[in-house]
Coordinates of C-alpha atoms in Angstrom, one line a residue:
X1 CA 0.0 0.0 0.0
X2 CA 1.7 3.2 -1.1
X3 CA 1.3 6.4 0.8
X4 CA 3.6 8.5 -1.4
X5 CA 1.9 10.3 -4.4
X6 CA 3.3 10.3 -7.9
X7 CA 6.0 13.0 -8.5
X8 CA 4.6 16.4 -9.4
X9 CA 4.8 17.6 -13.0
X10 CA 7.2 20.3 -12.1
X11 CA 9.3 20.4 -8.9
X12 CA 9.0 23.4 -6.7
X13 CA 12.0 25.7 -6.5
X14 CA 14.5 24.9 -3.8
X15 CA 13.4 25.8 -0.3
X16 CA 9.8 26.3 -1.4
X17 CA 7.1 23.9 0.1
X18 CA 4.0 22.6 -1.4
X19 CA 1.3 25.2 -1.3
X20 CA 3.4 28.2 -0.3
X21 CA 2.7 30.1 -3.6
X22 CA -0.2 31.9 -1.8
X23 CA 1.7 32.4 1.4
X24 CA 1.4 36.2 1.1
X25 CA -2.4 35.9 1.5
X26 CA -3.0 37.0 5.0
X27 CA -6.8 36.7 4.9
X28 CA -8.7 34.8 7.5
X29 CA -8.3 31.6 5.6
X30 CA -5.0 32.4 3.9
X31 CA -3.2 29.7 5.8
X32 CA -5.7 27.1 4.4
X33 CA -5.3 28.3 0.8
X34 CA -1.6 28.3 1.2
X35 CA -1.5 24.5 1.8
X36 CA -2.6 23.6 -1.7
X37 CA -4.9 20.6 -2.5
X38 CA -2.6 17.9 -1.1
X39 CA -2.0 19.9 2.0
X40 CA -5.6 20.5 2.6
X41 CA -6.4 16.8 2.4
X42 CA -3.5 16.2 4.9
X43 CA -5.0 18.9 7.1
X44 CA -8.5 17.2 7.0
X45 CA -6.9 13.8 7.8
X46 CA -4.9 15.2 10.8
X47 CA -7.9 17.2 12.0
X48 CA -10.3 14.3 11.8
X49 CA -7.8 11.8 13.4
X50 CA -7.1 14.2 16.3
X51 CA -10.8 15.0 16.9
X52 CA -11.6 11.2 17.1
X53 CA -8.5 10.7 19.3
X54 CA -9.9 13.3 21.6
X55 CA -13.4 11.7 21.6
X56 CA -12.0 8.3 22.5
X57 CA -9.8 9.8 25.3
X58 CA -12.7 11.7 26.9
X59 CA -15.0 8.6 27.1
X60 CA -13.2 7.7 30.3
X61 CA -13.1 11.1 32.2
X62 CA -16.8 11.7 31.4
X63 CA -17.7 8.2 32.6
X64 CA -15.5 8.3 35.7
X65 CA -18.2 8.7 38.3
X66 CA -20.3 5.7 36.8
X67 CA -17.1 3.6 36.6
X68 CA -16.2 4.3 40.2
X69 CA -19.6 3.3 41.4
X70 CA -19.8 0.2 39.2
X71 CA -16.4 -1.2 40.3
X72 CA -16.3 0.3 43.8
X73 CA -13.1 2.4 43.1
X74 CA -11.3 4.9 45.2
X75 CA -10.2 8.3 43.9
X76 CA -6.6 7.0 43.6
X77 CA -7.7 4.0 41.5
X78 CA -9.7 6.1 39.1
X79 CA -6.8 8.5 38.8
X80 CA -4.6 5.5 37.8
X81 CA -6.7 5.1 34.6
X82 CA -5.3 8.4 33.3
X83 CA -1.8 7.7 34.5
X84 CA -1.6 4.3 32.8
X85 CA -3.1 5.7 29.6
X86 CA -0.6 8.5 29.5
X87 CA 2.4 6.5 30.6
X88 CA 1.8 3.8 27.9
X89 CA 1.2 6.6 25.3
X90 CA 4.8 7.6 25.7
X91 CA 5.8 4.2 24.3
X92 CA 3.2 4.4 21.6
X93 CA 4.2 8.0 20.7
X94 CA 7.9 7.2 20.5
X95 CA 7.2 4.1 18.3
X96 CA 4.8 6.0 16.1
X97 CA 7.5 8.7 15.6
X98 CA 10.0 6.1 14.5
X99 CA 7.5 4.5 12.1
X100 CA 6.6 8.0 10.7
X101 CA 10.3 8.6 9.9
X102 CA 11.0 5.2 8.5
X103 CA 7.7 4.2 6.8
X104 CA 6.0 7.6 6.2
X105 CA 3.6 9.9 8.0
X106 CA 0.3 8.6 6.6
X107 CA 1.0 5.0 7.3
X108 CA 1.9 5.8 10.9
X109 CA -1.3 7.8 11.2
X110 CA -3.5 4.9 10.1
X111 CA -1.8 2.6 12.5
X112 CA -2.3 4.9 15.5
X113 CA -6.0 5.5 14.6
X114 CA -6.8 1.8 14.3
X115 CA -5.0 1.0 17.6
X116 CA -6.9 3.5 19.7
X117 CA -10.2 2.6 18.1
X118 CA -9.9 -1.1 18.7
X119 CA -8.9 -0.8 22.3
X120 CA -11.4 1.9 23.2
X121 CA -14.2 -0.5 22.0
X122 CA -12.5 -3.3 24.0
X123 CA -12.8 -1.2 27.2
X124 CA -16.6 -1.4 26.8
X125 CA -16.5 -5.1 27.3
X126 CA -14.2 -5.1 30.3
X127 CA -15.6 -7.4 33.1
X128 CA -13.3 -6.2 35.9
X129 CA -11.3 -3.1 36.9
X130 CA -8.0 -4.8 36.1
X131 CA -9.1 -5.8 32.6
X132 CA -10.3 -2.2 31.9
X133 CA -7.0 -0.9 33.2
X134 CA -5.1 -3.1 30.7
X135 CA -7.4 -2.2 27.7
X136 CA -7.1 1.5 28.6
X137 CA -3.3 1.2 28.7
X138 CA -3.3 -0.5 25.2
X139 CA -5.5 2.3 23.9
X140 CA -2.7 4.6 25.0
X141 CA -0.4 3.1 22.4
X142 CA -2.5 4.6 19.6
X143 CA -3.5 7.7 21.5
X144 CA 0.2 8.6 22.1
X145 CA 1.2 8.6 18.4
X146 CA -1.7 10.2 16.6
X147 CA -1.1 13.9 17.4
X148 CA 2.6 13.9 16.8
X149 CA 2.3 12.1 13.4
X150 CA -0.6 14.3 12.2
X151 CA 1.1 17.5 13.3
X152 CA 4.2 16.6 11.4
X153 CA 2.3 15.6 8.3
X154 CA 0.6 19.0 8.1
X155 CA 3.7 21.0 9.2
X156 CA 5.7 19.7 6.3
X157 CA 3.0 21.1 3.9
X158 CA 2.6 24.4 5.7
X159 CA 4.6 27.5 4.9
X160 CA 6.8 29.0 7.6
X161 CA 4.7 32.1 7.6
X162 CA 1.4 30.3 8.3
X163 CA 2.6 27.2 10.2
X164 CA 1.6 28.3 13.7
X165 CA -2.0 29.1 12.8
X166 CA -2.2 26.0 10.6
X167 CA -1.1 23.7 13.4
X168 CA -3.2 25.7 15.9
X169 CA -6.3 24.9 13.7
X170 CA -5.3 21.1 13.8
X171 CA -5.0 21.4 17.6
X172 CA -8.5 22.9 17.8
X173 CA -9.8 19.4 16.7
X174 CA -9.2 18.3 20.3
X175 CA -12.0 20.6 21.4
X176 CA -14.2 19.4 18.6
X177 CA -13.8 15.8 19.8
X178 CA -14.2 16.8 23.4
X179 CA -17.5 18.5 22.6
X180 CA -18.7 15.5 20.6
X181 CA -17.9 13.3 23.6
X182 CA -19.7 15.7 26.0
X183 CA -22.8 15.6 23.8
X184 CA -22.9 11.8 23.5
X185 CA -22.2 11.6 27.2
X186 CA -25.2 13.8 28.0
X187 CA -27.5 11.8 25.6
X188 CA -26.3 8.3 26.7
X189 CA -26.4 8.9 30.4
X190 CA -29.8 10.6 30.2
X191 CA -31.4 7.6 28.5
X192 CA -29.4 4.6 29.8
X193 CA -28.6 3.5 33.3
X194 CA -25.1 4.2 34.6
X195 CA -24.1 0.6 34.6
X196 CA -24.7 0.3 30.9
X197 CA -24.1 3.9 29.8
X198 CA -20.4 3.9 30.4
X199 CA -20.0 0.7 28.3
X200 CA -22.0 2.4 25.4
X201 CA -19.6 5.4 25.6
X202 CA -16.6 3.1 24.9
X203 CA -18.4 1.2 22.2
X204 CA -19.0 4.4 20.2
X205 CA -15.2 4.6 20.0
X206 CA -15.4 2.3 16.9
X207 CA -16.2 5.3 14.7
X208 CA -12.5 6.2 14.1
X209 CA -11.8 2.9 12.4
X210 CA -14.1 4.0 9.5
X211 CA -12.0 7.1 9.1
X212 CA -8.9 5.0 8.2
X213 CA -10.6 4.0 4.9
X214 CA -10.7 7.7 3.8
X215 CA -7.1 8.3 5.0
X216 CA -5.8 5.4 2.9
X217 CA -7.3 6.7 -0.3
X218 CA -7.0 10.5 -0.1
X219 CA -4.0 11.6 2.0
X220 CA -0.3 11.5 1.1
X221 CA 3.0 12.6 2.6
X222 CA 4.5 16.0 1.5
X223 CA 6.7 15.2 -1.5
X224 CA 9.6 17.5 -0.7
X225 CA 9.9 16.4 2.9
X226 CA 9.5 12.7 1.9
X227 CA 12.4 13.0 -0.5
X228 CA 14.6 14.6 2.1
X229 CA 13.7 12.0 4.7
X230 CA 14.2 9.0 2.4
X231 CA 17.7 10.2 1.4
X232 CA 19.0 10.2 4.9
X233 CA 20.2 6.9 6.2
X234 CA 19.9 8.0 9.8
X235 CA 16.1 8.5 9.6
X236 CA 14.2 7.4 12.6
X237 CA 17.2 7.1 14.9
X238 CA 16.7 7.4 18.6
X239 CA 20.5 7.8 19.1
X240 CA 20.4 11.0 17.0
X241 CA 17.9 12.8 19.3
X242 CA 20.1 12.1 22.3
X243 CA 23.5 12.9 20.6
X244 CA 25.3 15.8 22.4
X245 CA 27.1 18.4 20.5
X246 CA 30.8 17.8 19.8
X247 CA 33.7 19.4 18.0
X248 CA 31.7 22.5 17.3
X249 CA 28.8 20.5 15.7
X250 CA 25.4 21.0 17.4
X251 CA 23.6 18.0 18.9
X252 CA 20.0 17.4 19.8
X253 CA 20.4 16.2 23.4
X254 CA 19.8 19.6 24.9
X255 CA 16.7 20.1 22.7
X256 CA 15.3 16.7 23.6
X257 CA 15.8 17.3 27.4
X258 CA 14.2 20.8 27.5
X259 CA 11.4 20.0 25.0
X260 CA 10.5 17.0 27.2
X261 CA 10.4 19.2 30.3
X262 CA 8.2 21.7 28.4
X263 CA 5.8 19.0 27.3
X264 CA 5.7 17.6 30.9
X265 CA 4.7 20.9 32.4
X266 CA 2.0 21.8 29.9
X267 CA 0.5 18.4 29.8
X268 CA 0.7 17.8 33.6
X269 CA -1.4 21.0 34.0
X270 CA -3.8 20.2 31.2
X271 CA -4.6 16.5 32.0
X272 CA -5.1 17.4 35.6
X273 CA -8.0 19.6 34.5
X274 CA -9.3 17.4 31.8
X275 CA -9.4 14.4 34.1
X276 CA -10.8 15.9 37.2
X277 CA -13.0 18.9 36.3
X278 CA -16.0 16.6 35.4
X279 CA -15.7 14.8 38.7
X280 CA -15.2 18.1 40.6
X281 CA -18.4 19.5 39.1
X282 CA -20.5 16.5 40.0
X283 CA -19.0 15.5 43.4
X284 CA -18.2 18.9 45.0
X285 CA -20.6 21.2 43.1
X286 CA -23.5 18.7 43.0
X287 CA -24.3 19.2 39.3
X288 CA -26.5 16.8 37.4
X289 CA -25.4 15.2 34.1
X290 CA -27.1 17.9 32.1
X291 CA -25.8 20.6 34.5
X292 CA -22.2 19.3 34.1
X293 CA -22.7 19.3 30.3
X294 CA -23.6 23.0 30.4
X295 CA -20.6 23.9 32.4
X296 CA -18.4 21.8 30.1
X297 CA -19.9 23.7 27.1
X298 CA -18.3 26.9 28.4
X299 CA -15.0 25.2 29.0
X300 CA -14.9 23.5 25.6
X301 CA -16.0 26.6 23.6
X302 CA -13.2 28.5 25.4
X303 CA -10.8 25.7 24.4
X304 CA -11.8 25.8 20.8
X305 CA -11.3 29.6 20.5
X306 CA -8.1 29.3 22.5
X307 CA -6.6 26.9 20.0
X308 CA -7.4 29.1 17.1
X309 CA -6.3 32.4 18.8
X310 CA -3.1 30.7 20.1
X311 CA -2.3 29.6 16.6
X312 CA -2.4 33.2 15.3
X313 CA -0.4 34.5 18.3
X314 CA 2.4 32.0 17.9
X315 CA 3.0 33.3 14.4
X316 CA 2.9 36.9 15.5
X317 CA 4.6 36.8 18.9
X318 CA 6.8 33.8 18.4
X319 CA 6.7 30.2 19.8
X320 CA 8.3 30.9 23.2
X321 CA 6.4 34.1 24.0
X322 CA 3.1 32.5 23.2
X323 CA 3.8 29.5 25.6
X324 CA 5.1 31.8 28.3
X325 CA 2.1 34.0 28.2
X326 CA -0.5 31.2 28.4
X327 CA 1.5 29.2 31.0
X328 CA 1.1 32.2 33.3
X329 CA -2.6 32.8 32.5
X330 CA -3.4 29.1 32.8
X331 CA -1.8 28.9 36.3
X332 CA -3.8 31.9 37.4
X333 CA -7.0 30.5 36.0
X334 CA -6.6 27.2 37.9
X335 CA -6.0 28.9 41.2
X336 CA -9.1 31.1 40.8
X337 CA -11.3 28.3 39.5
X338 CA -10.4 25.9 42.3
X339 CA -11.2 28.6 45.0
X340 CA -14.6 29.8 43.9
X341 CA -16.8 29.8 47.0
X342 CA -19.7 27.4 47.2
X343 CA -23.0 28.8 45.8
X344 CA -21.3 31.0 43.2
X345 CA -22.6 28.8 40.4
X346 CA -22.7 31.6 37.8
X347 CA -19.1 32.6 38.5
X348 CA -18.1 29.0 38.1
X349 CA -19.9 28.9 34.7
X350 CA -18.4 32.1 33.4
X351 CA -14.8 31.3 34.5
X352 CA -14.9 28.0 32.7
X353 CA -14.5 29.9 29.4
X354 CA -11.2 31.7 30.2
X355 CA -9.9 28.5 31.8
X356 CA -10.6 26.5 28.6
X357 CA -9.2 29.3 26.5
X358 CA -5.9 29.6 28.2
X359 CA -5.1 26.0 28.8
X360 CA -5.7 25.3 25.1
X361 CA -4.0 28.3 23.6
X362 CA -0.7 27.2 25.1
X363 CA -0.9 24.0 22.9
X364 CA -1.4 25.8 19.7
X365 CA 2.3 26.4 19.2
X366 CA 3.4 22.9 20.1
X367 CA 2.8 21.3 16.6
X368 CA 4.9 24.0 14.8
X369 CA 7.5 24.4 17.6
X370 CA 8.4 20.7 18.1
X371 CA 8.4 20.2 14.3
X372 CA 10.9 23.1 13.8
X373 CA 13.2 22.0 16.6
X374 CA 14.2 18.7 14.8
X375 CA 15.6 18.0 11.3
X376 CA 13.4 16.1 8.8
X377 CA 15.1 12.7 9.2
X378 CA 14.3 12.5 12.9
X379 CA 11.3 14.9 13.1
X380 CA 8.9 12.1 13.9
X381 CA 11.2 10.5 16.4
X382 CA 12.0 13.7 18.2
X383 CA 8.5 15.1 18.3
X384 CA 6.9 11.7 19.2
X385 CA 9.4 11.1 22.0
X386 CA 9.3 14.6 23.6
X387 CA 5.6 15.2 23.4
X388 CA 4.7 11.7 24.8
X389 CA 7.4 11.7 27.4
X390 CA 5.6 14.8 28.6
X391 CA 2.4 12.9 28.7
X392 CA 3.9 10.1 30.6
X393 CA 5.6 12.2 33.3
X394 CA 2.8 14.7 33.4
X395 CA 0.4 11.8 34.1
X396 CA 1.7 11.9 37.7
X397 CA -0.2 15.1 38.3
X398 CA -3.8 13.6 37.8
X399 CA -2.8 10.6 40.0
X400 CA -1.6 13.0 42.8
X401 CA -4.9 14.8 42.6
X402 CA -6.7 11.5 42.9
X403 CA -4.8 10.5 46.0
X404 CA -5.1 13.9 47.6
X405 CA -8.7 14.4 46.7
X406 CA -9.9 12.4 49.7
X407 CA -8.2 14.7 52.2
X408 CA -7.9 18.0 50.3
X409 CA -11.0 17.8 48.1
X410 CA -10.8 17.7 44.3
X411 CA -10.9 21.5 44.1
X412 CA -8.0 22.0 46.5
X413 CA -5.9 19.3 44.8
X414 CA -6.3 20.9 41.3
X415 CA -3.7 23.5 42.3
X416 CA -1.0 20.9 41.3
X417 CA -1.9 21.8 37.7
X418 CA -0.5 25.3 38.3
X419 CA 2.9 23.8 39.2
X420 CA 3.0 22.1 35.8
X421 CA 2.6 25.4 34.0
X422 CA 5.5 26.9 36.1
X423 CA 7.7 24.0 35.0
X424 CA 6.8 24.7 31.3
X425 CA 7.8 28.3 31.7
X426 CA 11.2 27.4 33.1
X427 CA 11.9 24.8 30.4
X428 CA 11.7 27.5 27.7
X429 CA 14.9 29.0 29.0
X430 CA 16.8 26.1 27.4
X431 CA 15.1 26.2 24.0
X432 CA 15.6 28.6 21.0
X433 CA 13.0 30.6 19.0
X434 CA 12.1 28.9 15.7
X435 CA 9.5 31.2 14.1
X436 CA 10.0 31.6 10.4
X437 CA 12.1 28.3 10.0
X438 CA 11.5 26.4 6.8
X439 CA 11.1 22.6 6.9
X440 CA 12.7 20.5 4.2

């Protein structure tokens, strides 16, 4: 099965990427026109894959209360679901990055989508807590690789001028999948008993498998980047991303260490909120299923606009400045949100919007930034490893919240998310600015 398209009729000039002919167009959709036909299909594939990845991920947090009751779980045990998923995703993400460098971006994307679809459905059939934990861990193999592979696929089509907003738009797919999961959750839990509803949520995770058929027929790797990658015998090398500089030649070890710390901080903060806010709203604020869905609507709409806004700002302000800005704002939002007094339901509702906005805008620059930090031959390996190492280590944060929730309350324990954003800000001190960098 080939994922590389036939050679173009005329090769683009040196240094020019597919679709950059319209790069000067700064209209609202100039970034989309600049991708060209092949790039737009790649964008659709990456957007759809990431939205479905998000949908499958959120089937668990939204079903957490029902699962806890069904299996008689403690807060620590429920937090372990997220930790296991994210830890195993580091393995899946690193493996997907190597596959993307050695076999191609689209092939790796199809493998990751099929993996998380199959094991999400399997979770719905789990007879015991231990079985569900294993299936959720295996789902993490596909979950870990999808974003990194899809982001690289689109980044290699995008022009340097528009790359931030293009990858920010891909990132916004996470909010779309989250919203879809929230809608399905509201419907399923309104019409089915909790003991069956959580299983139905997982079974709907079969939808992404159908998406692979479209990917196989319509999406191809960027020709220029593919040629550069295939000519390098060191493609997909783990050793390369850990090689220190020597004899005046720069290495990638420093980049890999600090990019992993950056990813750890941002994702530690994010997954703390994504995992525990639904439980916080139901257990400590006493909201119904429909009420929780209403609050999540504000959070998710803020997230969607945050992804798009952050994408534009990362092109205008630079990658580092955008991340610094929203790390600070996200930490402040967590502290305020977790300390809203009881009875202030309207304030809780309104502040959900800036919380979702800030914690998502910080992600918008990740796709472009990590892609620009690594050369073409190890771009998948480097991005897959650093992003998913951050997921794995950042997974400690939701677990800490789970174990501390019994004594501190979920709201009080959420402050650990703010610590993650502080770590992200410090990690940027070891990384360069890459705005305007062309990708081969």
